[in-house]
GROMACS .gro file of C-alpha atoms in nm:
model
  191
    1MET     CA    1  -2.858  -0.623  -1.435
    2GLY     CA    2  -2.656  -0.673  -1.742
    3GLY     CA    3  -2.338  -0.548  -1.890
    4GLU     CA    4  -2.007  -0.720  -1.937
    5LEU     CA    5  -1.700  -0.723  -1.723
    6THR     CA    6  -1.439  -0.484  -1.860
    7MET     CA    7  -1.078  -0.583  -1.915
    8ALA     CA    8  -0.987  -0.357  -1.622
    9GLY     CA    9  -1.244  -0.533  -1.403
   10ARG     CA   10  -1.108  -0.870  -1.508
   11ALA     CA   11  -0.752  -0.760  -1.428
   12GLN     CA   12  -0.867  -0.625  -1.089
   13SER     CA   13  -1.040  -0.953  -1.008
   14GLU     CA   14  -0.732  -1.156  -1.098
   15CYS     CA   15  -0.516  -0.920  -0.891
   16MET     CA   16  -0.754  -0.951  -0.595
   17GLY     CA   17  -0.745  -1.332  -0.621
   18ASP     CA   18  -0.366  -1.323  -0.631
   19SER     CA   19  -0.359  -1.094  -0.325
   20PHE     CA   20  -0.607  -1.313  -0.139
   21ARG     CA   21  -0.391  -1.620  -0.206
   22SER     CA   22  -0.101  -1.459  -0.022
   23VAL     CA   23  -0.308  -1.447   0.300
   24TYR     CA   24  -0.332  -1.828   0.309
   25PRO     CA   25  -0.087  -1.996   0.553
   26ASN     CA   26   0.226  -2.132   0.391
   27LYS     CA   27   0.457  -2.410   0.504
   28ASN     CA   28   0.818  -2.313   0.438
   29ASP     CA   29   0.921  -2.668   0.347
   30TYR     CA   30   0.707  -2.660   0.031
   31SER     CA   31   0.805  -2.319  -0.104
   32ALA     CA   32   0.908  -1.980   0.025
   33LEU     CA   33   0.668  -1.806  -0.215
   34PRO     CA   34   0.367  -1.639  -0.049
   35GLY     CA   35   0.046  -1.828  -0.117
   36SER     CA   36   0.213  -2.147  -0.236
   37GLY     CA   37   0.040  -2.332   0.047
   38PHE     CA   38  -0.295  -2.255  -0.113
   39ILE     CA   39  -0.173  -2.368  -0.455
   40ARG     CA   40  -0.058  -2.695  -0.302
   41LEU     CA   41  -0.387  -2.742  -0.118
   42HIS     CA   42  -0.581  -2.673  -0.435
   43SER     CA   43  -0.380  -2.924  -0.636
   44THR     CA   44  -0.488  -3.197  -0.393
   45TYR     CA   45  -0.855  -3.096  -0.416
   46ARG     CA   46  -0.860  -2.967  -0.774
   47HIS     CA   47  -1.197  -3.121  -0.861
   48ASP     CA   48  -1.367  -3.038  -0.532
   49LEU     CA   49  -1.333  -2.660  -0.541
   50LYS     CA   50  -1.644  -2.478  -0.663
   51ILE     CA   51  -1.723  -2.108  -0.663
   52TYR     CA   52  -2.086  -2.002  -0.648
   53ALA     CA   53  -2.207  -1.688  -0.822
   54SER     CA   54  -2.537  -1.551  -0.945
   55ASP     CA   55  -2.662  -1.621  -1.297
   56GLU     CA   56  -2.545  -1.282  -1.422
   57GLY     CA   57  -2.261  -1.321  -1.672
   58ARG     CA   58  -2.057  -1.032  -1.537
   59VAL     CA   59  -2.065  -1.181  -1.185
   60GLN     CA   60  -1.964  -1.525  -1.312
   61THR     CA   61  -1.678  -1.378  -1.516
   62THR     CA   62  -1.563  -1.184  -1.209
   63ALA     CA   63  -1.568  -1.507  -1.006
   64ALA     CA   64  -1.369  -1.691  -1.274
   65ALA     CA   65  -1.110  -1.411  -1.296
   66PHE     CA   66  -1.079  -1.412  -0.915
   67ALA     CA   67  -1.029  -1.791  -0.924
   68LYS     CA   68  -0.764  -1.752  -1.195
   69GLY     CA   69  -0.563  -1.520  -0.970
   70LEU     CA   70  -0.636  -1.714  -0.652
   71LEU     CA   71  -0.525  -2.046  -0.798
   72SER     CA   72  -0.250  -1.900  -1.019
   73LEU     CA   73  -0.404  -2.055  -1.329
   74ASP     CA   74  -0.289  -1.993  -1.685
   75GLY     CA   75  -0.503  -1.961  -1.994
   76GLU     CA   76  -0.840  -1.817  -2.079
   77ILE     CA   77  -1.130  -1.744  -1.846
   78ALA     CA   78  -1.386  -1.965  -2.029
   79PRO     CA   79  -1.253  -2.304  -1.912
   80ILE     CA   80  -1.214  -2.173  -1.557
   81LEU     CA   81  -1.570  -2.045  -1.569
   82TYR     CA   82  -1.696  -2.380  -1.695
   83HIS     CA   83  -1.510  -2.597  -1.443
   84LEU     CA   84  -1.511  -2.391  -1.123
   85VAL     CA   85  -1.802  -2.144  -1.124
   86ARG     CA   86  -2.152  -2.267  -1.041
   87SER     CA   87  -2.476  -2.073  -1.053
   88HIS     CA   88  -2.744  -2.340  -1.019
   89LYS     CA   89  -2.998  -2.228  -0.758
   90THR     CA   90  -2.769  -1.963  -0.613
   91ASP     CA   91  -3.034  -1.695  -0.640
   92LYS     CA   92  -3.190  -1.811  -0.313
   93LEU     CA   93  -2.873  -1.883  -0.112
   94LEU     CA   94  -2.881  -1.559   0.083
   95ASP     CA   95  -3.228  -1.424   0.005
   96GLN     CA   96  -3.442  -1.629   0.241
   97PRO     CA   97  -3.348  -1.831   0.548
   98PRO     CA   98  -3.444  -2.199   0.529
   99SER     CA   99  -3.751  -2.323   0.709
  100GLY     CA  100  -3.831  -2.651   0.883
  101PRO     CA  101  -3.541  -2.893   0.934
  102GLY     CA  102  -3.309  -2.674   0.725
  103LYS     CA  103  -3.352  -2.389   0.972
  104ARG     CA  104  -3.242  -2.610   1.263
  105ILE     CA  105  -2.943  -2.743   1.068
  106MET     CA  106  -2.836  -2.390   0.974
  107ALA     CA  107  -2.870  -2.275   1.336
  108ASN     CA  108  -2.660  -2.573   1.452
  109VAL     CA  109  -2.388  -2.503   1.196
  110LYS     CA  110  -2.378  -2.134   1.291
  111LEU     CA  111  -2.353  -2.221   1.661
  112ARG     CA  112  -2.068  -2.468   1.600
  113LEU     CA  113  -1.880  -2.219   1.381
  114HIS     CA  114  -1.933  -1.942   1.636
  115LYS     CA  115  -1.793  -2.158   1.917
  116MET     CA  116  -1.498  -2.267   1.705
  117ILE     CA  117  -1.407  -1.918   1.583
  118HIS     CA  118  -1.441  -1.764   1.930
  119ASN     CA  119  -1.230  -2.031   2.097
  120LYS     CA  120  -0.921  -1.850   2.229
  121GLU     CA  121  -0.722  -2.170   2.283
  122GLU     CA  122  -0.498  -2.343   2.032
  123PHE     CA  123  -0.624  -2.653   1.852
  124ASN     CA  124  -0.539  -2.977   2.032
  125GLU     CA  125  -0.549  -3.347   1.945
  126GLU     CA  126  -0.917  -3.370   2.038
  127ASP     CA  127  -0.996  -3.083   1.798
  128TYR     CA  128  -0.805  -3.256   1.516
  129LYS     CA  129  -1.020  -3.566   1.565
  130ARG     CA  130  -1.342  -3.366   1.590
  131PHE     CA  131  -1.289  -3.129   1.295
  132ALA     CA  132  -1.098  -3.376   1.074
  133PRO     CA  133  -1.270  -3.708   1.152
  134THR     CA  134  -1.138  -3.865   0.830
  135GLY     CA  135  -0.780  -3.780   0.931
  136SER     CA  136  -0.732  -3.547   0.633
  137GLN     CA  137  -0.365  -3.454   0.661
  138SER     CA  138  -0.404  -3.125   0.471
  139LEU     CA  139  -0.683  -3.015   0.707
  140ILE     CA  140  -0.484  -3.114   1.015
  141ASP     CA  141  -0.175  -2.936   0.876
  142SER     CA  142  -0.386  -2.623   0.818
  143MET     CA  143  -0.519  -2.641   1.174
  144ARG     CA  144  -0.162  -2.670   1.305
  145ILE     CA  145  -0.059  -2.364   1.104
  146ILE     CA  146  -0.363  -2.164   1.219
  147LYS     CA  147  -0.317  -2.280   1.582
  148CYS     CA  148  -0.583  -2.051   1.733
  149PRO     CA  149  -0.881  -1.956   1.510
  150TYR     CA  150  -0.972  -1.652   1.721
  151LYS     CA  151  -0.620  -1.513   1.703
  152LYS     CA  152  -0.600  -1.578   1.326
  153CYS     CA  153  -0.934  -1.400   1.273
  154CYS     CA  154  -0.803  -1.102   1.471
  155GLU     CA  155  -0.484  -1.099   1.261
  156LEU     CA  156  -0.690  -1.113   0.941
  157LEU     CA  157  -0.910  -0.826   1.065
  158GLU     CA  158  -0.601  -0.613   1.134
  159PHE     CA  159  -0.461  -0.698   0.791
  160VAL     CA  160  -0.786  -0.588   0.623
  161LYS     CA  161  -0.797  -0.267   0.830
  162LYS     CA  162  -0.439  -0.182   0.724
  163MET     CA  163  -0.520  -0.254   0.362
  164VAL     CA  164  -0.830  -0.031   0.373
  165GLN     CA  165  -0.628   0.246   0.537
  166GLN     CA  166  -0.358   0.220   0.271
  167ILE     CA  167  -0.620   0.250  -0.003
  168LYS     CA  168  -0.770   0.555   0.172
  169ASP     CA  169  -0.425   0.712   0.211
  170ILE     CA  170  -0.349   0.660  -0.157
  171SER     CA  171  -0.684   0.802  -0.264
  172ASP     CA  172  -0.649   1.106  -0.034
  173ASP     CA  173  -0.294   1.190  -0.144
  174PRO     CA  174  -0.308   1.436  -0.438
  175ARG     CA  175   0.030   1.309  -0.560
  176THR     CA  176  -0.095   0.951  -0.603
  177CYS     CA  177  -0.465   0.984  -0.683
  178ARG     CA  178  -0.391   0.988  -1.057
  179ARG     CA  179  -0.155   0.689  -1.047
  180ASN     CA  180  -0.276   0.346  -1.143
  181ILE     CA  181  -0.318   0.143  -0.826
  182ILE     CA  182  -0.478  -0.168  -0.971
  183HIS     CA  183  -0.365  -0.233  -1.327
  184PHE     CA  184  -0.559  -0.003  -1.558
  185THR     CA  185  -0.791   0.170  -1.311
  186THR     CA  186  -0.727   0.482  -1.108
  187MET     CA  187  -0.881   0.586  -0.779
  188LYS     CA  188  -1.062   0.865  -0.969
  189ALA     CA  189  -1.298   0.596  -1.098
  190TYR     CA  190  -1.406   0.525  -0.740
  191SER     CA  191  -1.465   0.886  -0.636
   0.00000   0.00000   0.00000
């Protein structure tokens, strides 16, 4: 443990957040820019978004830099870290499964998510009522854009596979292995 996030690491995290934003569905009537749908969604839920990270400073700074890129925020990292990144009791989030009633709740949530993600049919009116019982228009709009969760997950998987292959191709090509691929860092650092 320990250490501080380098400027290159901060730039990489911001770049990754920016790239991740472009994966989010976008409605063309708001803006033609990739990822603007996420920016619009965030502006409606600005105070609800929280990012959880461990207590380690480097991890929290990485999370804040990622959020800065993801949400296309201006300014310094410190206010983003203060307002969006949480670390209270995160050390046990993934370490131990809950016991007692918490274990049953977690199993129920996993089962519901599994059924929803593996559903190969498009969302319908019944699904909108079930998954958005408050009638949240932004959630319903997102469901309409996604249409079929299983198909969207498959598309996302293919996107990630292509991205990984592109990174491998760049790192294997002797002509490009010395070029900067993410701001100030070269692939040599990862070898």
